[in-house]
Short mmCIF file of C-alpha atoms in Angstrom, two decimals:
data_model
loop_
_atom_site.label_atom_id
_atom_site.label_comp_id
_atom_site.label_asym_id
_atom_site.label_seq_id
_atom_site.Cartn_x
_atom_site.Cartn_y
_atom_site.Cartn_z
CA MET A 485 -27.99 13.77 -4.02
CA ILE A 486 -25.17 14.58 -6.43
CA TRP A 487 -22.85 15.41 -3.54
CA VAL A 488 -23.87 12.30 -1.59
CA GLU A 489 -23.05 10.16 -4.62
CA THR A 490 -19.77 12.06 -5.06
CA VAL A 491 -18.72 11.29 -1.48
CA ILE A 492 -19.70 7.62 -1.86
CA GLN A 493 -17.66 7.36 -5.05
CA GLY A 494 -14.75 8.95 -3.19
CA LEU A 495 -14.98 6.37 -0.42
CA LEU A 496 -14.93 3.60 -3.01
CA LEU A 497 -11.87 5.15 -4.66
CA GLY A 498 -10.30 5.39 -1.21
CA GLY A 499 -10.55 1.62 -0.92
CA LEU A 500 -8.14 1.26 -3.85
CA TYR A 501 -5.74 3.78 -2.32
CA ALA A 502 -5.92 1.93 1.00
CA LEU A 503 -4.90 -1.28 -0.76
CA PHE A 504 -1.98 0.57 -2.35
CA ALA A 505 -0.95 1.80 1.09
CA ALA A 506 -1.57 -1.22 3.35
CA GLY A 507 1.59 -3.11 2.39
CA LEU A 508 3.67 0.05 2.67
CA SER A 509 2.21 0.76 6.11
CA LEU A 510 2.83 -2.80 7.30
CA VAL A 511 6.49 -2.74 6.29
CA PHE A 512 7.06 0.68 7.80
CA GLY A 513 5.25 -0.21 11.02
CA ILE A 514 7.33 -3.35 11.60
CA MET A 515 10.80 -2.40 10.38
CA ARG A 516 10.69 1.38 9.78
CA LEU A 517 11.52 0.79 6.12
CA VAL A 518 10.37 3.33 3.53
CA ASN A 519 10.11 1.35 0.30
CA LEU A 520 10.41 3.66 -2.70
CA ALA A 521 9.84 0.71 -5.04
CA HIS A 522 6.40 -0.07 -3.61
CA GLY A 523 4.46 1.43 -6.53
CA ASP A 524 6.58 -0.41 -9.08
CA LEU A 525 6.07 -3.66 -7.18
CA ILE A 526 2.30 -3.15 -7.52
CA VAL A 527 2.66 -2.68 -11.27
CA ALA A 528 5.00 -5.69 -11.54
CA ALA A 529 2.41 -7.78 -9.67
CA ALA A 530 -0.27 -6.62 -12.12
CA PHE A 531 1.92 -7.75 -15.03
CA LEU A 532 2.47 -11.12 -13.34
CA ILE A 533 -1.29 -11.60 -12.91
CA LEU A 534 -1.73 -10.65 -16.57
CA LEU A 535 0.81 -13.28 -17.61
CA VAL A 536 -1.03 -15.95 -15.61
CA VAL A 537 -4.32 -14.89 -17.22
CA GLU A 538 -2.85 -15.06 -20.73
CA PHE A 539 -1.07 -18.41 -20.30
CA SER A 540 -3.70 -20.22 -18.22
CA GLY A 541 -6.95 -18.68 -19.44
CA LEU A 542 -8.11 -18.29 -15.83
CA ASN A 543 -9.98 -15.21 -14.63
CA PRO A 544 -7.96 -12.51 -12.80
CA PHE A 545 -9.14 -13.55 -9.34
CA LEU A 546 -7.88 -17.11 -9.70
CA SER A 547 -4.75 -15.82 -11.42
CA ALA A 548 -4.09 -13.58 -8.42
CA LEU A 549 -4.33 -16.64 -6.14
CA ILE A 550 -1.61 -18.28 -8.21
CA ALA A 551 0.53 -15.12 -8.30
CA ALA A 552 0.28 -14.43 -4.55
CA PRO A 553 2.59 -17.27 -3.36
CA VAL A 554 5.13 -16.33 -6.03
CA LEU A 555 5.11 -12.71 -4.88
CA PHE A 556 5.28 -13.78 -1.22
CA GLY A 557 8.43 -15.74 -2.04
CA PHE A 558 9.86 -12.81 -3.97
CA GLY A 559 9.22 -10.44 -1.06
CA TYR A 560 10.74 -12.90 1.42
CA LEU A 561 13.92 -13.29 -0.65
CA LEU A 562 14.15 -9.56 -1.38
CA GLN A 563 14.10 -8.75 2.31
CA ARG A 564 16.31 -11.66 3.37
CA VAL A 565 18.97 -11.22 0.69
CA VAL A 566 18.97 -7.47 0.01
CA LEU A 567 17.03 -5.22 2.36
CA ASN A 568 18.09 -6.81 5.66
CA ARG A 569 21.66 -5.88 4.79
CA VAL A 570 20.89 -2.15 4.74
CA LEU A 571 18.52 -1.84 7.71
CA GLY A 572 19.84 0.17 10.64
CA ASN A 573 19.71 3.54 12.33
CA ASP A 574 20.60 5.33 9.09
CA ILE A 575 17.52 5.76 6.88
CA LEU A 576 19.54 6.65 3.77
CA PRO A 577 20.81 3.16 2.69
CA PRO A 578 17.31 1.60 2.48
CA LEU A 579 16.08 4.64 0.53
CA LEU A 580 18.94 4.34 -1.95
CA VAL A 581 18.51 0.59 -2.38
CA THR A 582 14.73 0.76 -2.88
CA PHE A 583 15.18 3.69 -5.28
CA GLY A 584 17.61 1.56 -7.28
CA LEU A 585 15.12 -1.32 -7.17
CA SER A 586 12.43 1.02 -8.50
CA VAL A 587 14.59 2.04 -11.44
CA ALA A 588 15.52 -1.58 -12.16
CA LEU A 589 11.88 -2.72 -12.03
CA GLN A 590 10.70 0.02 -14.36
CA ASN A 591 13.39 -0.68 -16.93
CA GLY A 592 12.95 -4.44 -16.63
CA MET A 593 9.19 -4.19 -17.20
CA LEU A 594 9.80 -1.85 -20.12
CA GLU A 595 12.08 -4.42 -21.76
CA LEU A 596 9.71 -7.33 -21.11
CA PHE A 597 6.33 -5.74 -21.78
CA SER A 598 7.12 -2.57 -23.82
CA ALA A 599 5.60 0.82 -23.03
CA ASP A 600 2.11 -0.21 -24.17
CA SER A 601 -0.59 0.10 -21.53
CA ARG A 602 -2.37 -3.09 -20.47
CA ARG A 603 -5.51 -3.99 -18.58
CA LEU A 604 -6.77 -7.10 -16.83
CA PRO A 605 -10.04 -8.53 -18.19
CA ALA A 606 -12.74 -7.93 -15.59
CA ALA A 607 -15.31 -10.34 -17.10
CA GLY A 608 -17.92 -7.59 -17.35
CA LEU A 609 -17.57 -6.47 -13.72
CA GLU A 610 -16.50 -3.00 -14.85
CA ASN A 611 -19.97 -2.48 -16.37
CA GLN A 612 -22.04 -3.86 -13.48
CA SER A 613 -23.55 -1.67 -10.78
CA LEU A 614 -25.69 -1.90 -7.66
CA ASN A 615 -28.45 0.46 -6.56
CA LEU A 616 -27.92 1.26 -2.89
CA GLY A 617 -30.77 3.74 -2.65
CA LEU A 618 -28.72 6.87 -2.03
CA ALA A 619 -26.48 6.14 -4.98
CA THR A 620 -25.71 3.65 -7.70
CA VAL A 621 -22.23 2.22 -7.26
CA GLY A 622 -20.08 0.09 -9.50
CA THR A 623 -19.68 -3.54 -8.51
CA LEU A 624 -15.92 -3.49 -9.05
CA PRO A 625 -15.26 -0.37 -6.90
CA LEU A 626 -17.47 -1.86 -4.18
CA LEU A 627 -15.50 -5.12 -4.31
CA THR A 628 -12.32 -3.07 -4.03
CA LEU A 629 -13.49 -1.33 -0.86
CA VAL A 630 -14.74 -4.58 0.70
CA SER A 631 -11.41 -6.24 -0.11
CA ALA A 632 -9.50 -3.33 1.45
CA VAL A 633 -11.53 -3.50 4.67
CA LEU A 634 -11.19 -7.30 4.82
CA ALA A 635 -7.43 -7.20 4.14
CA ILE A 636 -6.82 -4.61 6.85
CA PHE A 637 -9.08 -6.47 9.29
CA LEU A 638 -7.17 -9.72 8.70
CA LEU A 639 -3.80 -7.97 9.02
CA ASN A 640 -4.88 -6.49 12.36
CA ARG A 641 -6.09 -9.88 13.56
CA LEU A 642 -2.75 -11.36 12.55
CA LEU A 643 -0.79 -8.64 14.34
CA TYR A 644 -2.76 -8.67 17.59
CA ARG A 645 -4.20 -12.19 17.88
CA THR A 646 -1.45 -14.57 16.74
CA ALA A 647 2.01 -15.68 17.84
CA LEU A 648 3.46 -14.41 14.57
CA GLY A 649 1.87 -11.03 15.21
CA ARG A 650 3.44 -10.90 18.67
CA ALA A 651 6.79 -11.68 17.08
CA PHE A 652 6.23 -8.87 14.56
CA ARG A 653 5.44 -6.38 17.32
CA ALA A 654 8.26 -7.52 19.61
CA THR A 655 10.82 -7.32 16.81
CA SER A 656 9.51 -3.90 15.80
CA ASP A 657 9.84 -2.57 19.36
CA ASP A 658 13.29 -3.99 20.13
CA PRO A 659 15.03 -6.38 17.70
CA VAL A 660 17.91 -7.04 20.12
CA THR A 661 15.68 -8.09 23.01
CA ALA A 662 13.50 -10.12 20.65
CA SER A 663 16.56 -12.01 19.40
CA LEU A 664 17.49 -12.84 23.01
CA MET A 665 14.05 -14.45 23.35
CA GLY A 666 14.70 -16.78 20.41
CA ILE A 667 13.20 -14.67 17.62
CA ASP A 668 15.20 -14.22 14.43
CA PRO A 669 14.63 -10.57 13.40
CA LYS A 670 15.87 -11.15 9.85
CA ARG A 671 13.37 -13.96 9.32
CA ILE A 672 10.56 -11.92 10.88
CA PHE A 673 11.34 -8.94 8.63
CA ALA A 674 11.40 -11.24 5.60
CA LEU A 675 8.01 -12.70 6.53
CA ALA A 676 6.62 -9.17 6.94
CA THR A 677 7.78 -8.19 3.45
CA GLY A 678 6.39 -11.42 2.01
CA LEU A 679 3.05 -10.67 3.67
CA ALA A 680 3.14 -7.12 2.32
CA MET A 681 3.63 -8.55 -1.17
CA VAL A 682 0.45 -10.60 -0.77
CA VAL A 683 -1.40 -7.34 -0.08
CA VAL A 684 0.39 -5.84 -3.09
CA THR A 685 -1.08 -8.69 -5.17
CA ILE A 686 -4.60 -7.72 -4.13
CA ALA A 687 -3.89 -4.07 -4.91
CA ALA A 688 -2.47 -5.05 -8.31
CA LEU A 689 -5.55 -7.16 -9.09
CA TYR A 690 -7.94 -4.25 -8.65
CA LEU A 691 -5.59 -1.73 -10.22
CA GLY A 692 -5.36 -3.89 -13.35
CA MET A 693 -9.12 -4.39 -13.61
CA ARG A 694 -10.07 -0.77 -12.90
CA SER A 695 -7.54 1.10 -15.04
CA ASN A 696 -4.78 0.73 -17.58
CA PHE A 697 -1.23 0.24 -16.35
CA ASP A 698 2.21 0.33 -17.91
CA PRO A 699 5.81 0.19 -16.62
CA SER A 700 5.84 3.92 -15.83
CA THR A 701 2.71 4.06 -13.63
CA GLY A 702 4.38 2.86 -10.42
CA PRO A 703 5.50 6.25 -9.03
CA ALA A 704 1.95 7.63 -9.13
CA ARG A 705 0.70 4.59 -7.18
CA LEU A 706 3.52 5.14 -4.67
CA LEU A 707 2.47 8.78 -4.24
CA TYR A 708 -1.13 7.85 -3.42
CA ALA A 709 0.09 5.15 -1.05
CA PHE A 710 2.39 7.56 0.78
CA GLN A 711 -0.37 10.12 1.10
CA ALA A 712 -2.81 7.58 2.54
CA VAL A 713 -0.20 6.28 5.01
CA ILE A 714 0.83 9.75 6.19
CA VAL A 715 -2.73 11.09 6.44
CA GLY A 716 -3.86 8.05 8.40
CA GLY A 717 -0.80 7.97 10.63
CA LEU A 718 2.47 6.10 10.27
CA GLY A 719 2.12 2.48 11.27
CA SER A 720 -1.68 2.48 11.66
CA LEU A 721 -3.46 0.08 9.29
CA TRP A 722 -6.97 1.34 10.06
CA GLY A 723 -5.57 4.86 9.78
CA THR A 724 -4.35 3.89 6.31
CA LEU A 725 -7.93 3.02 5.35
CA ALA A 726 -9.12 6.38 6.68
CA GLY A 727 -6.29 8.15 4.84
CA GLY A 728 -7.22 6.46 1.57
CA ALA A 729 -10.85 7.47 2.06
CA ILE A 730 -9.90 11.10 2.71
CA ILE A 731 -7.72 11.29 -0.39
CA GLY A 732 -10.39 9.57 -2.48
CA VAL A 733 -13.22 11.83 -1.31
CA ALA A 734 -11.08 14.94 -1.83
CA GLN A 735 -10.37 13.86 -5.40
CA THR A 736 -13.98 13.10 -6.32
CA VAL A 737 -15.25 16.34 -4.72
CA GLY A 738 -12.58 18.29 -6.60
CA ALA A 739 -13.51 16.56 -9.85
CA GLN A 740 -17.19 17.39 -9.28
CA ILE A 741 -16.33 21.08 -8.97
CA ASN A 742 -13.90 21.05 -11.88
CA PRO A 743 -12.55 17.90 -13.60
CA GLU A 744 -9.11 19.50 -13.77
CA TRP A 745 -8.96 19.73 -9.98
CA GLN A 746 -9.25 16.01 -9.21
CA ILE A 747 -5.59 15.19 -8.54
CA LEU A 748 -4.85 18.64 -7.11
CA SER A 749 -7.68 18.32 -4.58
CA GLY A 750 -6.18 15.12 -3.19
CA HIS A 751 -2.79 16.77 -2.82
CA LEU A 752 -4.36 19.78 -1.07
CA ALA A 753 -6.22 17.52 1.37
CA PHE A 754 -2.92 15.77 2.12
CA LEU A 755 -1.23 19.13 2.71
CA VAL A 756 -3.98 20.36 5.04
CA VAL A 757 -3.80 17.22 7.19
CA LEU A 758 0.00 17.41 7.23
CA ILE A 759 -0.16 21.01 8.49
CA LEU A 760 -2.79 20.32 11.16
CA ARG A 761 -1.61 16.85 12.23
CA PRO A 762 2.03 16.33 11.13
CA ARG A 763 2.03 12.75 12.45
CA GLY A 764 -1.29 11.90 10.80
CA LEU A 765 -4.74 11.30 12.22
CA PHE A 766 -4.05 7.99 14.00
CA PRO A 767 -0.28 7.65 14.48
CA ARG A 768 1.00 4.38 15.92
CA ALA A 769 4.71 4.40 15.11
CA ARG A 770 7.15 5.30 17.84
CA ASP A 771 9.59 8.15 17.34
#
């Protein structure tokens, strides 16, 4: 029973990692952009939600609803004004620009919020639990997993059941041909980044309620996101959920054996999958 509960806790943790990774996977799948500032954007979104909570007195969920349109607009402008200028066959310029953005975000947050760690008030959710028979699970981790599954389900519906999704896929496959059919690739890429920032808002909400965060925690979130994306397969959103679950289960199993092995176990699971399946478990991206 201990091991069953350990695996369940790992799956719940994987839901958080999947939320970290979903926006990264979406952006990579559509425009082949590796965003090194993704983790810092999650932390910045958590700080924005915290500001809304402090100034409005609303709970974090309603505050996230207010923050989401702001972050969508920020993502749209970031892609339209900055990142579209460096997209191309050479992968190095986007890496350099997003690395610079990461440094700027970390230093900006440090100036605005200091190095003190913060946490979003969870209104008692962090202490609530549900008895599922096989295990007792926390309400907040369960909400995180449900939100991850719902977010990825909705993203897949958008990509494969709507006109905007067809535009995303057409532009991803061949921007030149898509532009000849009346699609503006720069606008489509900007919408994709804006949508990714909405997912980042959800990830930031649960990050802020489940753990402390500060301006320096972004790179660790980026690492977990990368691992989930690569394990699941580049460009596959459902693969991202599976990748997050694998990393989460590996960490909780490692922690059950020895608390010092938690983070290491996740890295080892990532390495094993990378050796056996270099393109991940469910790759979708074209070469």
